[in-house]
PDB file of C-alpha atoms in Angstrom:
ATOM      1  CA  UNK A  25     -58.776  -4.489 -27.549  1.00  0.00           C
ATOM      2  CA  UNK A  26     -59.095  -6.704 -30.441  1.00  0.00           C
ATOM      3  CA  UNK A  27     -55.170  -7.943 -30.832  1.00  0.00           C
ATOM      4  CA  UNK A  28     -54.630 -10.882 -29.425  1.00  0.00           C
ATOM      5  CA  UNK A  29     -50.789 -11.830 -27.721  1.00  0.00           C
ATOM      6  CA  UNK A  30     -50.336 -14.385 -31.065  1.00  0.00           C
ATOM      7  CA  UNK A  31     -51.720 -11.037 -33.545  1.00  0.00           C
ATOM      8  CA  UNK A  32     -49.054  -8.465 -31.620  1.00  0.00           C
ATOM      9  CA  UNK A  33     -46.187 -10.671 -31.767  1.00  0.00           C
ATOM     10  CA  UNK A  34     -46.867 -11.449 -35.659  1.00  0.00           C
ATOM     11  CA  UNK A  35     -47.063  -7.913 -36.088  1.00  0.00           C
ATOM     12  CA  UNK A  36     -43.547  -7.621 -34.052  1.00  0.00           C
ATOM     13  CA  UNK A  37     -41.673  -9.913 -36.148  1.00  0.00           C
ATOM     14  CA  UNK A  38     -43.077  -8.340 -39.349  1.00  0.00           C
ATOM     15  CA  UNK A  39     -42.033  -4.711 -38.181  1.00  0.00           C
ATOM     16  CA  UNK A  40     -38.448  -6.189 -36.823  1.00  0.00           C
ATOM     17  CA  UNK A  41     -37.754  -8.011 -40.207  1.00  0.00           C
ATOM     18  CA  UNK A  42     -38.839  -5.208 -42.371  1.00  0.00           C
ATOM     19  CA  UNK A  43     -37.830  -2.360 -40.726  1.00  0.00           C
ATOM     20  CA  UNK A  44     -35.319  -3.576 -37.512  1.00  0.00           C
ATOM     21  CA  UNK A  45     -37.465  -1.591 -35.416  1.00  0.00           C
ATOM     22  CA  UNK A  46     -38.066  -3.131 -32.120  1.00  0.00           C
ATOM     23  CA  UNK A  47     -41.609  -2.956 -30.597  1.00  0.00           C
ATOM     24  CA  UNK A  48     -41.206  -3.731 -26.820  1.00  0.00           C
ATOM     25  CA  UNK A  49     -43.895  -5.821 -25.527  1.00  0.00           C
ATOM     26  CA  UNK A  50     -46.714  -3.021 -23.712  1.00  0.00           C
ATOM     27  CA  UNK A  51     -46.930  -1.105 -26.802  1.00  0.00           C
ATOM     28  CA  UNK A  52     -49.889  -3.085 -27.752  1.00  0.00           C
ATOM     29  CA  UNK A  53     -51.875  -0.103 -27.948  1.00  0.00           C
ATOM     30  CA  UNK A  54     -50.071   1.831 -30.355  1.00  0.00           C
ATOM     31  CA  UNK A  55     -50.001  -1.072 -32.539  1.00  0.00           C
ATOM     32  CA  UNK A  56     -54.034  -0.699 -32.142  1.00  0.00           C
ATOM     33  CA  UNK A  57     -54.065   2.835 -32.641  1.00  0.00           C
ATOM     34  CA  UNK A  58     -52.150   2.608 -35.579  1.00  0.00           C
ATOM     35  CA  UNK A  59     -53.492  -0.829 -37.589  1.00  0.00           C
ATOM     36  CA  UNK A  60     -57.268   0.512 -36.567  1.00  0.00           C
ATOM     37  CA  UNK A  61     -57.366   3.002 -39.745  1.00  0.00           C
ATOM     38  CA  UNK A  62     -56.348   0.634 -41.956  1.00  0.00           C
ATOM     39  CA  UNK A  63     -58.805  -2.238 -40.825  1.00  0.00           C
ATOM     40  CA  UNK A  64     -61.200   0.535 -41.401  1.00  0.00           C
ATOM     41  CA  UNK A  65     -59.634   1.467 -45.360  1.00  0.00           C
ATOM     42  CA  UNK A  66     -60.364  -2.652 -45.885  1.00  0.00           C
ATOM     43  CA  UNK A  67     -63.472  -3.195 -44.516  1.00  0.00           C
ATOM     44  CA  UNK A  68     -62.709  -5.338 -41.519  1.00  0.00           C
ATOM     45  CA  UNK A  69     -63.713  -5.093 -38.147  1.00  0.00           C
ATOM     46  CA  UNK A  70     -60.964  -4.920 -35.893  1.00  0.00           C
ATOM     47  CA  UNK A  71     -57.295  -4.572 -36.406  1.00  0.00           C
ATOM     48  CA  UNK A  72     -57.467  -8.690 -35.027  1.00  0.00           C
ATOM     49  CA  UNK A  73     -59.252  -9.347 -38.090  1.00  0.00           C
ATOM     50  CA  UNK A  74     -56.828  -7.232 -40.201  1.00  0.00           C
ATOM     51  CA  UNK A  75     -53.479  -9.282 -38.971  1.00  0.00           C
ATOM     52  CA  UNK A  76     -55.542 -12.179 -39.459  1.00  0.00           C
ATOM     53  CA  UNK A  77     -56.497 -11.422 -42.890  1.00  0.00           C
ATOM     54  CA  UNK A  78     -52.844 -10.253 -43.431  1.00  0.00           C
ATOM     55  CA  UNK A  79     -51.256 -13.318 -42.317  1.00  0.00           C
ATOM     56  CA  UNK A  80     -53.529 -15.657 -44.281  1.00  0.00           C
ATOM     57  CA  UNK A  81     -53.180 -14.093 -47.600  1.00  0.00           C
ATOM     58  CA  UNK A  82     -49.933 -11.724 -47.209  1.00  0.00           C
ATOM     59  CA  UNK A  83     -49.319  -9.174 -49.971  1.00  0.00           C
ATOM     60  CA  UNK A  84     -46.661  -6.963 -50.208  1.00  0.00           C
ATOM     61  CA  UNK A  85     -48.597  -4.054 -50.954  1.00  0.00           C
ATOM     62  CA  UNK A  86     -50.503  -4.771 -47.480  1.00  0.00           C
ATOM     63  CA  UNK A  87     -47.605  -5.549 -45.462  1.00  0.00           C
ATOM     64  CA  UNK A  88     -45.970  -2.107 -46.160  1.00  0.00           C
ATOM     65  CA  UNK A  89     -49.110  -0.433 -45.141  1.00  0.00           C
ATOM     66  CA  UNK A  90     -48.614  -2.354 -41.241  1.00  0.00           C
ATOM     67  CA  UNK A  91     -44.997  -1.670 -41.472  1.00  0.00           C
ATOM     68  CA  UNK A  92     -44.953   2.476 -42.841  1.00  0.00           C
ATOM     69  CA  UNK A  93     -48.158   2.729 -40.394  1.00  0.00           C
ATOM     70  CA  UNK A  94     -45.704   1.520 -37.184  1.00  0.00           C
ATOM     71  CA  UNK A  95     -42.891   3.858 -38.172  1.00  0.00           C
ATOM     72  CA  UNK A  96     -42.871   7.392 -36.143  1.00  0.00           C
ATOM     73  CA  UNK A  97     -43.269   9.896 -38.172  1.00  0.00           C
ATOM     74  CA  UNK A  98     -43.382  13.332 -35.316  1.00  0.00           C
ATOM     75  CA  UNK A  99     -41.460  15.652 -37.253  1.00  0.00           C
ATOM     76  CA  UNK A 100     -41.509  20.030 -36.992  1.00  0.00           C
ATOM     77  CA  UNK A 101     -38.980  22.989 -37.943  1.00  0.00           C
ATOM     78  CA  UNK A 102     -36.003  23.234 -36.815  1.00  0.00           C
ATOM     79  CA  UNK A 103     -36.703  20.722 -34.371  1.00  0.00           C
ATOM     80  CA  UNK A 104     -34.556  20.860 -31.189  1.00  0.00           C
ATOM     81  CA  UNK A 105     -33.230  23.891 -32.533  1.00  0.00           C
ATOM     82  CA  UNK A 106     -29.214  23.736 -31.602  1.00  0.00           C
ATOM     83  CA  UNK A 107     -27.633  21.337 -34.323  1.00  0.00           C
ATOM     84  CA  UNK A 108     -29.354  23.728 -36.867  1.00  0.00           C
ATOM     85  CA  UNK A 109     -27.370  26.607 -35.499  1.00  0.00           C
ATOM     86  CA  UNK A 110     -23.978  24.235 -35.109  1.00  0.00           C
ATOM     87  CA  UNK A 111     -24.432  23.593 -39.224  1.00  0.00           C
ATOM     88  CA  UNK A 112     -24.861  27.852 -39.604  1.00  0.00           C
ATOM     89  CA  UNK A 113     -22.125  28.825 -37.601  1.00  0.00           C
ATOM     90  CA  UNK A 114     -19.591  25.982 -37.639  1.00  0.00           C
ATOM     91  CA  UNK A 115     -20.274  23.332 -40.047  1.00  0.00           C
ATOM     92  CA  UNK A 116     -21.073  25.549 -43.434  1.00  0.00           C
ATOM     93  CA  UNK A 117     -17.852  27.828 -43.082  1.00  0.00           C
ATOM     94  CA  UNK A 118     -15.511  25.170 -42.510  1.00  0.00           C
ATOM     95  CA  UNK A 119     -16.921  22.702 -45.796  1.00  0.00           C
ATOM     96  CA  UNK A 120     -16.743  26.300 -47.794  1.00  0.00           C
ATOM     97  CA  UNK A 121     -12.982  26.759 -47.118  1.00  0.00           C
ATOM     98  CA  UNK A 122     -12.283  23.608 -47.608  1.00  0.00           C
ATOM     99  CA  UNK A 123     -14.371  22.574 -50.569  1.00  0.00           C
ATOM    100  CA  UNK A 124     -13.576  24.217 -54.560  1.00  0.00           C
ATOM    101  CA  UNK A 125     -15.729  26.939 -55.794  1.00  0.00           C
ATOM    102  CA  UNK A 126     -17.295  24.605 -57.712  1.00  0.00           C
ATOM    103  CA  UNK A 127     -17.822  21.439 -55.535  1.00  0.00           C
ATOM    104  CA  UNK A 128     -21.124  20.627 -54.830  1.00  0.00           C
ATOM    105  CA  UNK A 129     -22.263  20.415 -51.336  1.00  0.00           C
ATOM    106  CA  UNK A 130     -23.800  16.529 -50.100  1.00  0.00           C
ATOM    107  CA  UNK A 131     -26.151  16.903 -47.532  1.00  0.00           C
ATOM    108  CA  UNK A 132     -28.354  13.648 -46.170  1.00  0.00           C
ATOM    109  CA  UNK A 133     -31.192  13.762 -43.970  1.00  0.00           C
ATOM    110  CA  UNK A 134     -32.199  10.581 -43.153  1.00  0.00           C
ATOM    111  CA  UNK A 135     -35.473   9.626 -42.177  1.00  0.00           C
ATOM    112  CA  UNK A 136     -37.228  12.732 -42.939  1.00  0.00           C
ATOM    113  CA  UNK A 137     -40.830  11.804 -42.521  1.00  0.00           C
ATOM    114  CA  UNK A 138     -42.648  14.608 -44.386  1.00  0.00           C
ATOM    115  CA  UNK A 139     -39.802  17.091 -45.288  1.00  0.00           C
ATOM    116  CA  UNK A 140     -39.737  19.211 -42.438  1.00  0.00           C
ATOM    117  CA  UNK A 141     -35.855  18.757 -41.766  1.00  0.00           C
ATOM    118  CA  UNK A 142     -34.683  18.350 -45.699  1.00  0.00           C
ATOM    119  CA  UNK A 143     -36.433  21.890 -45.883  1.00  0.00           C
ATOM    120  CA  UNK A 144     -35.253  23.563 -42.702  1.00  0.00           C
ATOM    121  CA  UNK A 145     -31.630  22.589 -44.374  1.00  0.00           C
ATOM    122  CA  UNK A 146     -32.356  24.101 -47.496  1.00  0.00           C
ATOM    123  CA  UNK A 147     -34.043  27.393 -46.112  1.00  0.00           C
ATOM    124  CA  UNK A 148     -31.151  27.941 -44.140  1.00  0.00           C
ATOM    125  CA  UNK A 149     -28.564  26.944 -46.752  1.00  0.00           C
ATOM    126  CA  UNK A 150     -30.859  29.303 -49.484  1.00  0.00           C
ATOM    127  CA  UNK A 151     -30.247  32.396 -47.118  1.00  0.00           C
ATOM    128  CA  UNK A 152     -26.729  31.797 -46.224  1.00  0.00           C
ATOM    129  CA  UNK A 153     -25.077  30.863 -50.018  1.00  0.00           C
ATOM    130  CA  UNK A 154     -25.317  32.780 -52.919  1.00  0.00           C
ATOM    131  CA  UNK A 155     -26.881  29.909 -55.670  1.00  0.00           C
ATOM    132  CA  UNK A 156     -27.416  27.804 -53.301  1.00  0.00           C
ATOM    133  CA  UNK A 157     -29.964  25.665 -55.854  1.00  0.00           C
ATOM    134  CA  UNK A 158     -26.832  25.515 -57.837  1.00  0.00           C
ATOM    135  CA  UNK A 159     -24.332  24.611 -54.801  1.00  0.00           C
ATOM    136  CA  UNK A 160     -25.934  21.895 -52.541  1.00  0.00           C
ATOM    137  CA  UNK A 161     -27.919  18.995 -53.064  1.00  0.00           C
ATOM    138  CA  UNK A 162     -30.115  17.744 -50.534  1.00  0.00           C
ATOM    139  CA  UNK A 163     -30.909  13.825 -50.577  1.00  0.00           C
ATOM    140  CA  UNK A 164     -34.255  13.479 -48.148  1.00  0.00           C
ATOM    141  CA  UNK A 165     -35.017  10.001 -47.550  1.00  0.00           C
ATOM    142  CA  UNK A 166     -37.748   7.576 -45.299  1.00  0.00           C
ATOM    143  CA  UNK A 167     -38.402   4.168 -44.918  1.00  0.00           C
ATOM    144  CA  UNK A 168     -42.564   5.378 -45.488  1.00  0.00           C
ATOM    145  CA  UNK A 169     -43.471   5.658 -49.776  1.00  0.00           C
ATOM    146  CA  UNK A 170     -46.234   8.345 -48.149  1.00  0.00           C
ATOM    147  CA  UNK A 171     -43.990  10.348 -46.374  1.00  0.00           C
ATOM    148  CA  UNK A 172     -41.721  10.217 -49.752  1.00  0.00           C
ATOM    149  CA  UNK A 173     -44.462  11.708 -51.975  1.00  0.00           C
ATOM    150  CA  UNK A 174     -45.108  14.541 -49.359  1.00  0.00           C
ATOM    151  CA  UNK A 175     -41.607  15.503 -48.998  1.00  0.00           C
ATOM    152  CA  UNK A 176     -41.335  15.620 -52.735  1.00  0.00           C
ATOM    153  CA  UNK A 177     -44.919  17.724 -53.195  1.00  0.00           C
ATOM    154  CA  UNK A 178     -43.400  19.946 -50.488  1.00  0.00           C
ATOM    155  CA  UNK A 179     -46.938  21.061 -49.558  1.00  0.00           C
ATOM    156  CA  UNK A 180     -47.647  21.768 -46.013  1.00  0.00           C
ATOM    157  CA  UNK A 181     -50.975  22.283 -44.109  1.00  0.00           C
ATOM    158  CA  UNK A 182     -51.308  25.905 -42.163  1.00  0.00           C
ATOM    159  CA  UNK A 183     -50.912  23.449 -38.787  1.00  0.00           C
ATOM    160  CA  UNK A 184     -47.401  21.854 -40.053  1.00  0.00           C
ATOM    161  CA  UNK A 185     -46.027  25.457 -40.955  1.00  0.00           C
ATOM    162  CA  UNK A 186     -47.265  26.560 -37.282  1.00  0.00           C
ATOM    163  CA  UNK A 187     -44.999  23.889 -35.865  1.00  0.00           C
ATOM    164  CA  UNK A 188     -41.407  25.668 -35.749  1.00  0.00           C
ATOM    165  CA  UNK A 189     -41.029  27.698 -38.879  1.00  0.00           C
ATOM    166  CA  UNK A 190     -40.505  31.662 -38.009  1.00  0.00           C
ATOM    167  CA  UNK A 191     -42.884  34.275 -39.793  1.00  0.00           C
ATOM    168  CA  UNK A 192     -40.091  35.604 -42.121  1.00  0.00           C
ATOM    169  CA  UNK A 193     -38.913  32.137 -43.122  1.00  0.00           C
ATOM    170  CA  UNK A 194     -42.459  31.110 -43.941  1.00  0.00           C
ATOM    171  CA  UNK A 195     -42.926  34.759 -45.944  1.00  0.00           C
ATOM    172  CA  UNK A 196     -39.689  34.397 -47.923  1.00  0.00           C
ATOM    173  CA  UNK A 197     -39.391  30.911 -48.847  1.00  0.00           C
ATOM    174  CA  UNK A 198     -43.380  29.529 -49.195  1.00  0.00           C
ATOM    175  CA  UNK A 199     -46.335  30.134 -51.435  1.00  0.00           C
ATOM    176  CA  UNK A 200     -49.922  29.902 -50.840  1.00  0.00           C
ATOM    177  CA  UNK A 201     -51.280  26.764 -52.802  1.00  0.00           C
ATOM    178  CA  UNK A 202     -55.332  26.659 -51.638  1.00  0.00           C
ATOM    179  CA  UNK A 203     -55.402  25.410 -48.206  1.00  0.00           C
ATOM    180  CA  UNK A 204     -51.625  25.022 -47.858  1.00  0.00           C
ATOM    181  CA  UNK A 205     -47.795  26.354 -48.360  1.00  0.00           C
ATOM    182  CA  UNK A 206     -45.716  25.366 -51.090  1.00  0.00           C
ATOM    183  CA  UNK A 207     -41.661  25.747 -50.564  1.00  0.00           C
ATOM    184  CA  UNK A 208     -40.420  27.859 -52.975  1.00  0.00           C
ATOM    185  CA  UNK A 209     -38.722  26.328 -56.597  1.00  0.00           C
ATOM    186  CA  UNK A 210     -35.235  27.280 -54.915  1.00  0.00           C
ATOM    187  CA  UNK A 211     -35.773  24.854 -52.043  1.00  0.00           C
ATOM    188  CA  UNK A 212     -37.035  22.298 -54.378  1.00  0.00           C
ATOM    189  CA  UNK A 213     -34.251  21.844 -56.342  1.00  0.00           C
ATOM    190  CA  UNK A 214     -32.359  21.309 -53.753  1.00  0.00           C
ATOM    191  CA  UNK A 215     -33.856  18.493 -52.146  1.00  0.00           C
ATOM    192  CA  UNK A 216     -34.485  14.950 -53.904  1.00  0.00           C
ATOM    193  CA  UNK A 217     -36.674  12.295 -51.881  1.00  0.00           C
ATOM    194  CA  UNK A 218     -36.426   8.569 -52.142  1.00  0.00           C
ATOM    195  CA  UNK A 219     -37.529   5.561 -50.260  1.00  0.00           C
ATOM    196  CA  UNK A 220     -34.623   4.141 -48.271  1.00  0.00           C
ATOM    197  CA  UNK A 221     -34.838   1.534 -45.714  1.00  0.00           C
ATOM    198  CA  UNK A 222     -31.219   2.545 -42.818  1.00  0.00           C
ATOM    199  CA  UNK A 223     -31.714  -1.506 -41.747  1.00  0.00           C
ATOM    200  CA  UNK A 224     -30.881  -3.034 -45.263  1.00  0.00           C
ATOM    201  CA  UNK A 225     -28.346  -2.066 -47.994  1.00  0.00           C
ATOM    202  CA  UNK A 226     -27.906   1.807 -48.775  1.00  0.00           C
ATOM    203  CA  UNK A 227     -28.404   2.497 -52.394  1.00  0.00           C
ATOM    204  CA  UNK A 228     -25.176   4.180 -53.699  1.00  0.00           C
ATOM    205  CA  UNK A 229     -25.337   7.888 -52.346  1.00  0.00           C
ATOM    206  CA  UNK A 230     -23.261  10.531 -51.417  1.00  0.00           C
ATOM    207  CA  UNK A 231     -20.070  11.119 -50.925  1.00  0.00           C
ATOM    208  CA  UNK A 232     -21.678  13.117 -47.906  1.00  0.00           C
ATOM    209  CA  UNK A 233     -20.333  16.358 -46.412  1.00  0.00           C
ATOM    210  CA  UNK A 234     -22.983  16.131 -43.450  1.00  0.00           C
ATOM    211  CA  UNK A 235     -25.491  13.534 -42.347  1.00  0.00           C
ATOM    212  CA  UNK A 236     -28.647  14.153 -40.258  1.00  0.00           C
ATOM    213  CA  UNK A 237     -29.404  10.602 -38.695  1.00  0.00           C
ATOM    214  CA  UNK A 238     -31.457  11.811 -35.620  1.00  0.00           C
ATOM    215  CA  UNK A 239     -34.408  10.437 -33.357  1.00  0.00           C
ATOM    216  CA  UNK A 240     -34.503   6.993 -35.568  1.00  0.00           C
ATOM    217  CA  UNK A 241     -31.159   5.310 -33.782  1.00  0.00           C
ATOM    218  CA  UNK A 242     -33.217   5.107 -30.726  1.00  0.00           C
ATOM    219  CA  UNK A 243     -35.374   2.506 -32.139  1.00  0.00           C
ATOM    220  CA  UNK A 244     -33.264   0.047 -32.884  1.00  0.00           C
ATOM    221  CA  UNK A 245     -31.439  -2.612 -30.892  1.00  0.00           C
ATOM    222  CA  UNK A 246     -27.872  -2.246 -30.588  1.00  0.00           C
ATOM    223  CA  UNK A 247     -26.420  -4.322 -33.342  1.00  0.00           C
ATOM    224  CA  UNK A 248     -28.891  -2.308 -35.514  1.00  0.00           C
ATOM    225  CA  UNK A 249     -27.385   0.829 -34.603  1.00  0.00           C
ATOM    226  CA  UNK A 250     -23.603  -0.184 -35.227  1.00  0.00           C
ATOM    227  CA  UNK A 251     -24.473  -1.379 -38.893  1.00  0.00           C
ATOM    228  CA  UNK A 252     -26.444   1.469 -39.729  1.00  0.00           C
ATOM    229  CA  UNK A 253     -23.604   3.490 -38.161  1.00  0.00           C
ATOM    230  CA  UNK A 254     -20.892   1.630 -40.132  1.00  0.00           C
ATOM    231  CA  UNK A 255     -22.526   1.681 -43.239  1.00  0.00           C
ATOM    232  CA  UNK A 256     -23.652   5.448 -43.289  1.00  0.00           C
ATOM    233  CA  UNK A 257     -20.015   6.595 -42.214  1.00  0.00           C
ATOM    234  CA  UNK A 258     -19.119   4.820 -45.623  1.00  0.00           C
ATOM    235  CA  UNK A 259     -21.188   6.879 -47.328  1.00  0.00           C
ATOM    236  CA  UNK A 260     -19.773  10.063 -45.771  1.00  0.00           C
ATOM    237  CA  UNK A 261     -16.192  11.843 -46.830  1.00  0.00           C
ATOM    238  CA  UNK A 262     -13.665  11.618 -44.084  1.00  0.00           C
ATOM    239  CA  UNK A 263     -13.806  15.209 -42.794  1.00  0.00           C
ATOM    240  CA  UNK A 264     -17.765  14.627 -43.232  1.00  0.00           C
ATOM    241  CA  UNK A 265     -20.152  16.032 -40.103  1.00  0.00           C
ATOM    242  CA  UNK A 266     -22.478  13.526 -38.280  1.00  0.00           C
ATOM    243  CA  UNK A 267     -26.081  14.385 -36.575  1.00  0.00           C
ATOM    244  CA  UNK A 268     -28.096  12.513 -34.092  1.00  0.00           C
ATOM    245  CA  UNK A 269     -30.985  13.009 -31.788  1.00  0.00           C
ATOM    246  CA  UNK A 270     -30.333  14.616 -28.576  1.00  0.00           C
ATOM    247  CA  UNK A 271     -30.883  11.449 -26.572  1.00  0.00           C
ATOM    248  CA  UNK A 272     -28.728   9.579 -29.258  1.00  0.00           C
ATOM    249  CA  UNK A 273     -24.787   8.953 -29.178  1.00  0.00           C
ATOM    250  CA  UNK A 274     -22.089   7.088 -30.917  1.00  0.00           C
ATOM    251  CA  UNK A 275     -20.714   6.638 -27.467  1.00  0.00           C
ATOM    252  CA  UNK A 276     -20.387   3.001 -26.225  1.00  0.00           C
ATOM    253  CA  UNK A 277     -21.660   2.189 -29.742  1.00  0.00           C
ATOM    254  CA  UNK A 278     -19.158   2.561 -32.405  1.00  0.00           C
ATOM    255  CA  UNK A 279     -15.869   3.847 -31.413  1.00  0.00           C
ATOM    256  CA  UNK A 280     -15.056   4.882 -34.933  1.00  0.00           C
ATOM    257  CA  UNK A 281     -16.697   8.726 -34.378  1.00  0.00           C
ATOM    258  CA  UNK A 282     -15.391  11.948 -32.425  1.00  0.00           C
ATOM    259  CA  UNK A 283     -17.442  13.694 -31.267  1.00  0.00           C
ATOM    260  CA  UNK A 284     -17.033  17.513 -31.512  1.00  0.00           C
ATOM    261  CA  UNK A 285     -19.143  20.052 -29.265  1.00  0.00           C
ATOM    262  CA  UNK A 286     -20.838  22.919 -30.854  1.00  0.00           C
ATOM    263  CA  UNK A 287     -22.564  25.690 -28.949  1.00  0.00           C
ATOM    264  CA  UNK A 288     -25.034  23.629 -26.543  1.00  0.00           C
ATOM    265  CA  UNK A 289     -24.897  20.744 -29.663  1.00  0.00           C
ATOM    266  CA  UNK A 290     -22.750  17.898 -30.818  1.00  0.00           C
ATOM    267  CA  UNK A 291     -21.851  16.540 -33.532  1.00  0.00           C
ATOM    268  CA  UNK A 292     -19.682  13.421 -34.901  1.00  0.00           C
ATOM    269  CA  UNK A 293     -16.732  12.976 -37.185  1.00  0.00           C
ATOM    270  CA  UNK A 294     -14.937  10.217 -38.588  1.00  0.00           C
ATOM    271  CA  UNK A 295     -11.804   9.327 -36.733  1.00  0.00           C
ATOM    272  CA  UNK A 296      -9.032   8.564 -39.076  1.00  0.00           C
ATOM    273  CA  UNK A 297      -7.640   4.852 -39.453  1.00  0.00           C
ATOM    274  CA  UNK A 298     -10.578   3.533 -37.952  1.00  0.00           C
TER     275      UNK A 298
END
């Protein structure tokens, strides 16, 4: 292994400042597995000679590369399932009654890597309101500028669309482009992808009638997690819906959430006064 104790911990404080992820000390390799394409993409030998090269001459463009490259981006269809079927049979029917006819749905899913989630929202949204392209807008957003452009070119590789998505969905709401599957126009203009970075100032969203915030909480240290809580339930209407990860909770972090049970899911609401 070419990263040296001084190399990893350089790369640690670079990921913390940029990003507030925390990279616990043993996950040396990943850091390796990660940084070795990009040593590669420069020329250099070793992802050793890459920090070095980094830290002598920093550049931003070069930095985000380490940081986006350290960020997890596992993503799939209707992944874990349950709080997918709590916004279908709970969630949706209780913002229609009590939103106007003409009141535009918010939805945020945060941290969407490549666009699996933002488009497993608007597929089921597409099939379950009439207009939906006209009703509900879909703001997808990740810390990574790659995973950005993908979730805006909504293409997907016959392996990604293998991952999750049922037969009929993939029939009714995808195209063959070439090699890949393009998301229908419908789902498109539903969702809108930015760069957005949960561990500094939000850019002025929402107000947001649900918020999908799940499997990033986990990767922060607690302080992390109870600004990023705060600061998303600000951007969320008071009888707003909250989603996180199935090994994530508000619990013991921010006492300013209820949490409601839904079938076999959960999700989290803003107590009043709080």
């Amino acid at each position: 292994m070419s990263l040296t104790a001084t190399s990893f911990d350089w790369v640690r404080d670079l990921v913390r400042k940029e990003s507030a992820i925390v990279l616990q000390p043993g996950k040396e390799y990943l850091v390796e597995a990660r940084l070795l394409p990009i040593a590669r993409q420069m020329g250099l030998a070793d992802v050793g000679k890459l920090v070095e090269s980094v830290r002598v001459r920093p550049n931003a463009d070069d930095t985000r590369k380490i940081v986006e490259a350290l960020t997890t981006n596992e993503t799939s269809w209707f992944r874990d399932g349950d709080p997918f079927t709590a916004l279908t049979s709970t969630v949706l029917p209780a913002l229609v009654s009590a939103r106007g006819a003409n009141e535009r749905l918010q939805i945020w899913s945060a941290a969407c890597s490549s666009g699996q989630e933002p488009y497993t929202i608007a597929m089921l949204l597409d099939d379950a309101l009439p207009n939906a392209a006209s009703r509900v807008a879909i703001s997808a957003t990740d810390l990574s500028r790659e995973m950005v452009q993908r979730t805006r070119a909504g293409r997907f590789s016959q392996l990604e669309v293998n991952r999750g998505l049922p037969a009929p969905m993939l029939v009714r709401h995808f195209t063959r482009a070439g090699n890949e599957w393009e998301v229908s126009a419908n789902l498109r203009r539903m969702v809108n992808a930015s760069e957005c970075n949960l561990a500094a100032p939000l850019p002025r969203m929402g107000p947001f009638d649900v918020v999908y915030l799940r499997n990033v909480l986990i990767y922060f240290d607690l302080p992390t997690k109870q600004s990023i809580l705060r600061r998303v339930r600000d951007l969320m209407r008071p009888d707003g819906w909250l989603f996180l990860g199935a090994a994530e909770t508000t619990l013991g972090v921010d006492d300013s959430w209820e949490r409601v049970v839904i079938g076999r899911s959960s999700a989290y609401r803003p107590l009043k006064g709080k």
